[in-house]
Structures are given as C-alpha cells and as structure tokens.
Coordinates of C-alpha atoms in Angstrom, one line a residue:
X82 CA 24.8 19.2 -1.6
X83 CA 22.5 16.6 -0.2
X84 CA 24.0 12.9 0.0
X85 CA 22.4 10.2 -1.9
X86 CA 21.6 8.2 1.3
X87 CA 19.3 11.3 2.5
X88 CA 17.1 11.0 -0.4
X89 CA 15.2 8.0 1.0
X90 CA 11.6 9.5 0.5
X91 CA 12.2 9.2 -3.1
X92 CA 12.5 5.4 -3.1
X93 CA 9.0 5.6 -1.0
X94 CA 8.0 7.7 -3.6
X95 CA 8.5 4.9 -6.5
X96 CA 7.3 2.3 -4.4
X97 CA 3.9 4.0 -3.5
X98 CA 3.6 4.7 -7.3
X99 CA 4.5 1.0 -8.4
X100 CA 1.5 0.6 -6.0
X101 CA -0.8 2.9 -7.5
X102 CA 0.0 1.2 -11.5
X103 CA -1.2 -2.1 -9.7
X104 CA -4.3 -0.5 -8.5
X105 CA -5.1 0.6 -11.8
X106 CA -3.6 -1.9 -14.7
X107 CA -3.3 -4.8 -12.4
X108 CA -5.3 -6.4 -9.7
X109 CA -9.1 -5.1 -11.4
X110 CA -8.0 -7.4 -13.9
X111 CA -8.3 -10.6 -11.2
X112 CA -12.1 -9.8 -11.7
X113 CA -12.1 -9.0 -15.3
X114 CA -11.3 -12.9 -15.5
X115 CA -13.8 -14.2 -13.2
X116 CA -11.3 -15.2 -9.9
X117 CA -13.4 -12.9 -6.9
X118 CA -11.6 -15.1 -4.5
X119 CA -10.0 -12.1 -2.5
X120 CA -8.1 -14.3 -0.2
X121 CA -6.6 -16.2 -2.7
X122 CA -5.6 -13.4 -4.5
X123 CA -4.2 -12.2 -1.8
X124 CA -2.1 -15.4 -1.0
X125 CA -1.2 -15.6 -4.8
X126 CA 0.2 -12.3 -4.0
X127 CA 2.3 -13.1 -1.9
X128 CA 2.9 -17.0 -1.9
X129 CA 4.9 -16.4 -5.4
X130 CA 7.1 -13.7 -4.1
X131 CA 8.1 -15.7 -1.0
X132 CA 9.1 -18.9 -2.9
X133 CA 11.7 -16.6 -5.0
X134 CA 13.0 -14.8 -2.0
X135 CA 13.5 -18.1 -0.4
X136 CA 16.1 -19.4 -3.0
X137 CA 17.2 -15.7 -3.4
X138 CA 17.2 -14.7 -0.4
X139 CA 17.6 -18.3 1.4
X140 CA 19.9 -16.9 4.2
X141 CA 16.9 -15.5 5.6
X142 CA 15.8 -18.7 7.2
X143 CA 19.1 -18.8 8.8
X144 CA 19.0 -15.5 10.1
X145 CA 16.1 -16.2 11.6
X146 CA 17.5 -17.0 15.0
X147 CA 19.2 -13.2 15.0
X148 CA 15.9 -11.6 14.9
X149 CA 14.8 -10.4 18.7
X150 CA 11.3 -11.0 19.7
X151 CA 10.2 -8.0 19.9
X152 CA 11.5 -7.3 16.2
X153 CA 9.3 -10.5 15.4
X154 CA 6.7 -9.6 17.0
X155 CA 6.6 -6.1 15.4
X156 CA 6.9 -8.4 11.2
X157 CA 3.9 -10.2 12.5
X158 CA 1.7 -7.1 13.3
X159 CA 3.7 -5.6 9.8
X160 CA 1.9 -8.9 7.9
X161 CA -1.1 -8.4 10.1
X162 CA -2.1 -5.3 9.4
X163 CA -0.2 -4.5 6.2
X164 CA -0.6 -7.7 4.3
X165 CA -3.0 -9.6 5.5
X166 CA -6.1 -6.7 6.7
X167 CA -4.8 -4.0 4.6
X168 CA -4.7 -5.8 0.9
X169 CA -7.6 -7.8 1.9
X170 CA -9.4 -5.1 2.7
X171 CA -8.3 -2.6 -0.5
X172 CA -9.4 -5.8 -2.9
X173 CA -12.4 -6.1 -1.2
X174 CA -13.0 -2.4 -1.9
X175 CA -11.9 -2.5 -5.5
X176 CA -14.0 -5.5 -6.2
X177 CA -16.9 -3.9 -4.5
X178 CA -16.7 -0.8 -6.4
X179 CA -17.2 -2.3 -9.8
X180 CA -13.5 -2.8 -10.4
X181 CA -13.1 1.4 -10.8
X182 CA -9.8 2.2 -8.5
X183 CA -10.0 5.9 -8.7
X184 CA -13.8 6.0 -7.2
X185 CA -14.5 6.1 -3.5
X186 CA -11.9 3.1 -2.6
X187 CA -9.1 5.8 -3.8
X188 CA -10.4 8.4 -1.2
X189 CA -10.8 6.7 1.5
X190 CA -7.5 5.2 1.1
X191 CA -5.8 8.5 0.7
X192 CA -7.3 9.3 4.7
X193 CA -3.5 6.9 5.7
X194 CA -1.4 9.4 6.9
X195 CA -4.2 10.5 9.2
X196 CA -3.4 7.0 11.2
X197 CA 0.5 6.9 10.0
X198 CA 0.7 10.0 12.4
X199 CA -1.3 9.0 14.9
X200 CA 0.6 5.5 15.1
X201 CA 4.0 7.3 14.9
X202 CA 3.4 9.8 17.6
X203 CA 2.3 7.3 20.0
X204 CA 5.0 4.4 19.0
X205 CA 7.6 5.9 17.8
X206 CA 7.3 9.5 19.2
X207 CA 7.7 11.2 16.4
X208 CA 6.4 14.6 16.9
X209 CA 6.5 16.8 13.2
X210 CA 7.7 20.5 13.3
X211 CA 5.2 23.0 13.5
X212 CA 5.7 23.7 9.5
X213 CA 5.0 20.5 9.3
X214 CA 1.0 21.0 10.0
X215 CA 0.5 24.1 7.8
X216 CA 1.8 21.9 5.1
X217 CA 0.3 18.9 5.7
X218 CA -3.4 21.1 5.6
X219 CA -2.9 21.7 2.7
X220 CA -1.7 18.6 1.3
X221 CA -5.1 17.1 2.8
X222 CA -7.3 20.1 1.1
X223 CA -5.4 19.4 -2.3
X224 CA -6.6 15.5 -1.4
X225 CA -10.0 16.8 -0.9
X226 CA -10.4 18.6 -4.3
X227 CA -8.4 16.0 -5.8
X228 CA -11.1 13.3 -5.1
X229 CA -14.6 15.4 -5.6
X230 CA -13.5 18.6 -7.5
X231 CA -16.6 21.0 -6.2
X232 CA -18.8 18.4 -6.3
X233 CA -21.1 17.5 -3.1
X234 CA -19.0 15.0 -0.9
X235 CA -22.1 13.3 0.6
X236 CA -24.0 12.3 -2.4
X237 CA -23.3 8.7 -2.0
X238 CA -25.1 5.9 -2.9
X239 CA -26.4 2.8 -0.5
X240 CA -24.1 0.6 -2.6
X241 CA -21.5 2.2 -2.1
X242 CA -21.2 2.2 1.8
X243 CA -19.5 -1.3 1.9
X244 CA -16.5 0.0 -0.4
X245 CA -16.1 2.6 1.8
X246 CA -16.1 0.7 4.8
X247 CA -13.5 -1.4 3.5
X248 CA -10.7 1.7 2.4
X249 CA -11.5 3.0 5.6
X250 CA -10.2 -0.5 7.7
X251 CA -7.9 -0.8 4.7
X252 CA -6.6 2.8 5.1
X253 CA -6.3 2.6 9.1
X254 CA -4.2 -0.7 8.7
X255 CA -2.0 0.3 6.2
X256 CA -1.3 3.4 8.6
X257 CA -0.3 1.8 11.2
X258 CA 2.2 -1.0 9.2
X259 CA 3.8 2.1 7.8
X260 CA 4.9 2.8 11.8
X261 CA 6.3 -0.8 12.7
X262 CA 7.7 -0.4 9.4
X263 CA 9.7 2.0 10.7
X264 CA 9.8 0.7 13.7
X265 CA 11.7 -2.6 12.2
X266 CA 13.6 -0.9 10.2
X267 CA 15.6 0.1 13.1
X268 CA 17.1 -3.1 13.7
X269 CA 16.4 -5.3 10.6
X270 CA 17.6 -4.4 6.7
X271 CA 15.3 -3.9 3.9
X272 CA 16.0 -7.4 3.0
X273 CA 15.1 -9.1 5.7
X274 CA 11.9 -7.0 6.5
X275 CA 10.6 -7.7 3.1
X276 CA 11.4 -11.5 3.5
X277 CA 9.4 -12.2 6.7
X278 CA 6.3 -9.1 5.5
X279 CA 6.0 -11.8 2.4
X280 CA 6.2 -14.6 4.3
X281 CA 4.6 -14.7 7.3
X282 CA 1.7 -12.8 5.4
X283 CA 1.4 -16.5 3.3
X284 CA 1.2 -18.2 6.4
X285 CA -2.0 -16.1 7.6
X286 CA -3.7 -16.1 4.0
X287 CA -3.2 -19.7 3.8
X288 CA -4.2 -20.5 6.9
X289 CA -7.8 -18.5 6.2
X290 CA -7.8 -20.2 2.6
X291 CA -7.7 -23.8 4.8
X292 CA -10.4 -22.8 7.2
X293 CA -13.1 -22.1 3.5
X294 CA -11.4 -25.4 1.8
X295 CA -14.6 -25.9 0.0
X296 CA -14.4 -22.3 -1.9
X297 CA -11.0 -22.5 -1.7
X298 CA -10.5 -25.7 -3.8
X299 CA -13.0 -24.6 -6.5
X300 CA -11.2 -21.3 -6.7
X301 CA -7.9 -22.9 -7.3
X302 CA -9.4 -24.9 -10.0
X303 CA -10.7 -22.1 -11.5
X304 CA -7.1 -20.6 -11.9
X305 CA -5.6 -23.9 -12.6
X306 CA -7.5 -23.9 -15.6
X307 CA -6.9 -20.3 -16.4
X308 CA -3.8 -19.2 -17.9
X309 CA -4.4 -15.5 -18.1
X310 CA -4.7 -16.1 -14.3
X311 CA -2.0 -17.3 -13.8
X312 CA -0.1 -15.1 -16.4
X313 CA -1.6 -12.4 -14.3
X314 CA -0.5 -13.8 -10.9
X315 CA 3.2 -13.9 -11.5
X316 CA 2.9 -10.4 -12.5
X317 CA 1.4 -8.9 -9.4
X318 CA 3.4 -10.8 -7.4
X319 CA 6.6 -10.1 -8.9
X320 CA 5.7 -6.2 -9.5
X321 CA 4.7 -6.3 -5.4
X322 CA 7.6 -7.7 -4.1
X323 CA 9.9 -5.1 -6.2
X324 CA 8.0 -2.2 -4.7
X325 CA 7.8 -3.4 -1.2
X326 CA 11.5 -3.7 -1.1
X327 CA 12.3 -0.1 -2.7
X328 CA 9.7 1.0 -0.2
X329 CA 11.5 -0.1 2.6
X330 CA 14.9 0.8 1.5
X331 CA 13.3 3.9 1.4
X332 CA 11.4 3.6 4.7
X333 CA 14.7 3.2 6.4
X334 CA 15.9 6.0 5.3
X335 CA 13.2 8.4 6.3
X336 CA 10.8 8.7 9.2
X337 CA 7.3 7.6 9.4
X338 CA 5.7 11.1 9.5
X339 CA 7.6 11.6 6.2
X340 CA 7.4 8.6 4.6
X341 CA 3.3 9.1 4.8
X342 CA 3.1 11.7 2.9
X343 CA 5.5 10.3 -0.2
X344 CA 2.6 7.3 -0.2
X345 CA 0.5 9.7 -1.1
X346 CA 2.0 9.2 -5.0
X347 CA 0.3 6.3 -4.9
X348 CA -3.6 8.0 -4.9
X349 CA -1.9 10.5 -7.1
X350 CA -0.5 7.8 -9.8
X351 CA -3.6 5.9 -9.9
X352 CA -5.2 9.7 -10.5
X353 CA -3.2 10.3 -13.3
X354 CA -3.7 6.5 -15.0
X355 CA -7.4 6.0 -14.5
X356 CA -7.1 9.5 -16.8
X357 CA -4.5 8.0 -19.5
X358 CA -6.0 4.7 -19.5
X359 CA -9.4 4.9 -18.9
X360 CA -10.2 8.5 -20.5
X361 CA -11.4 9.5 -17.4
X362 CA -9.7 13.3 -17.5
X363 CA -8.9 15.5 -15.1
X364 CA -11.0 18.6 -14.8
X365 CA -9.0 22.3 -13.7
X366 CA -9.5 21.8 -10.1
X367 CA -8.7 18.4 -9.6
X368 CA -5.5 19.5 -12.0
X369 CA -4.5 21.8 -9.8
X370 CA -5.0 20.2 -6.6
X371 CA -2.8 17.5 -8.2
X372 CA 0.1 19.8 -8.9
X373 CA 0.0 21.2 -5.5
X374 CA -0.5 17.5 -3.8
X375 CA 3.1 17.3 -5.5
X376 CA 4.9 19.8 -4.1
X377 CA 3.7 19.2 -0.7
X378 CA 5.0 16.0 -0.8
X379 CA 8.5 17.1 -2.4
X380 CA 8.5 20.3 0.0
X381 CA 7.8 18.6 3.3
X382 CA 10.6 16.3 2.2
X383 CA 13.2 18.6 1.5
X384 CA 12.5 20.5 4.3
X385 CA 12.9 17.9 6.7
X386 CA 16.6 16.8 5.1
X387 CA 17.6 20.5 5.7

C-alpha cells in the first residue's frame, strides 16, 4: 500500500486545477469590468495574499534570518520568473486574446514541461527513466490533438501573434520556477516558500506600478470606485494563495520532472470548463486525447512511486 506522504503529485494536481478554474471563471473577468491594468492586477494578486500571510503566517519575518542565501536567492528567481514574468505574461495573453482562455494562450502554455525538463536536468539533475519518454510522447501528442483536433495548426491569424508570444515567455518562465521550486523545497517548508513567492513578488509588481505612477494612479481609482473589482480581487487573491500552497506541499513531495506533467490538469481543467461554461464542446478527438492526457499524468505518477 502506498503511504499518504508518497502521493504528493495529487496535491500538484489540485493546485494546477485551482489554476486552470481561475483561468477560466476568474481573471477574464478583470477585463469584463474595464481594469486592463495587468500589472496591477497582478500586484492585487498577490499584495492581498501577502497581507494575510503576514498576520497568519507572521513568524515568517522572523525566520527570515534562517533562510541561506543561496535559498534566497533561489525565492527571488521563484517571484521572478513565476510571479512576476510568468502571470504577467499569461494576463497579457488572456487579455490579448479577447478574454477566451482555452484559445491559443492555452496551447502555448501547455509547451511548460518542455522547459520544466530542461531546467530540471541541468539544475537539479534529474534525469527521467527511459519509460519516462515513451510516455511523456504521448502525453504531448494527446496535448496536440487536445488543442487543434485535426484542424491545420498554422492557420493563425496576424492578431494573434502577440498572444502567442506572450504564453510562450509565460510558458518558459513558469518552467523554470517549477525547478527552483523544487529546488527550495529542499531546504525550506511549503509555508515559508509560499510566504516569500507572495511576497517578494509584491515588491517587484509594486515597484514596476511606481515607475508608470501616472497609469498606475488612474487605474487604482478606477478600482477604488469599483466594487465588483474589488469583490473580484479578494477572490483571486485568496483562491491563488490556497493553490500555491497545496502546490507546493505537493511540490515537495514529488520531483520536478513529475510534478510537470500533474500541471498539465491545469490546460486540461480549463478544457473541460470553457466546455461547461461557455458551451464550447468537446469534439471526439479532442475527447479522447483528453482521457488519454489523464492517464498519462496518473501513470507516469504511479510509476515513479513504485
């Protein structure tokens, strides 16, 4: 019988799914309302969770001296790239693609384990078993399918370039924080590595949101005055902060080559809601190349428990 504690992937699983509801019922709403500040959104992401952790979680500060440098050093590249360039980026993309999360911001996004297992093979030196590859094909075909069905793959339109461009740099960053995830995880807990991701990603946002003061204070105005804004807000930042901590609880349990491919419920949830919510349904193909995404991701995880 496998332990509890060896089931990690799952709690990657739920997080990268809590991800994939926010993608879909969440942050499109940001635009819905008028607010296409993407920094501040971005900050308002993460400001709100930081000010509960620190009366939550206010030992933190304290243990702030225990943290190595190199450790540090590895939560500011985790904010960097994760918090800061990733979520700035996949906005950016969502807001460029007419506020429609399953489109070409989705695919792109779903290229991350590409760079996850690049990152972790140089960092980390994580090399995947040989079943590994033949699995993880096949989870990328299934992604393939997924995302066009049979249609042509390079029948995009000029307008669409920037969006992809975006989920791409997105994509690549989020990647590469999955590996100094793992990397921190090491040494620090769960709580701690959420506490300074949150935080020291509000210090970068708010630092870009003081060099634009001008937009920055009509923006803020705008969302003073808007209640369903700030309704809205909370949520995100509240419904982020619970994921990013199962995530990591998660993370710590399970490598980085591993973990990848449980984000990939993420594409898949947002899949699966753009078809309940937004009526958009599945067709056989992409149904099936669903299914089978699934399995990968539950097979490559029990496999590498046993």
């Amino acid at each position: 019988m496998i332990k509890l504690k060896n089931l990690g992937w799952i709690l990657v699983v739920i997080g990268a799914m809590m991800w994939g509801v926010d993608g879909v019922l969440f942050t499109p709403r940001y635009f819905t309302y008028g607010l296409f500040n993407v920094v501040l959104i971005v900050f308002m992401a993460h400001l709100i969770p930081t000010l509960i952790m620190s009366v939550t979680n206010y030992k933190e500060y304290l243990n702030f001296k225990n943290i190595s440098k190199s450790d540090l050093f590895y939560l500011l590249l985790i904010a960097l790239f994760g918090g800061t360039i990733g979520t700035l980026s996949i906005v950016q993309a969502l807001k460029l693609s007419e506020y429609n999360p399953y489109s070409l911001v989705i695919l792109i996004q779903k290229s991350q384990p590409i760079f996850a297992i690049l990152s972790a093979y140089i960092i980390l030196k994580e090399k995947p078993g040989k079943r590994f590859y033949k699995v993880f094909v096949i989870a990328i075909i299934s992604l393939y399918f997924l995302t066009f069905g049979l249609s042509n793959p390079f029948n995009l339109e000029v307008k669409s370039l920037y969006a992809c461009l975006f989920s791409l740099v997105a994509a690549i960053s989020f990647g590469i924080s999955t590996t100094f995830g793992r990397k921190v995880s090491l040494n620090l807990s769960a709580s701690t590595s959420t506490f300074y991701r949150f935080l020291l990603t509000t210090i970068i946002t708010g630092v870009m949101l003081i060099a634009d003061l001008g937009n920055t204070i009509e923006s803020v105005t705008y969302v003073r005055d808007n209640k369903y804004i700030l309704v809205l807000a909370v949520i995100i930042a509240v419904w982020g902060m619970v994921a990013v901590r199962i995530y990591y609880n998660g993370l710590i349990r399970t490598s980085a080559v591993y973990a990848t491919i449980c984000e990939l419920a993420f594409p898949l949830t947002s899949v699966v809601l753009d078809m309940f919510v937004n009526a958009n349904y599945l067709d056989p193909v992409r149904l099936i190349s669903g299914l089978v995404l699934l399995v990968t991701i539950v097979y490559l995880n029990l496999n590498n428990e046993k």
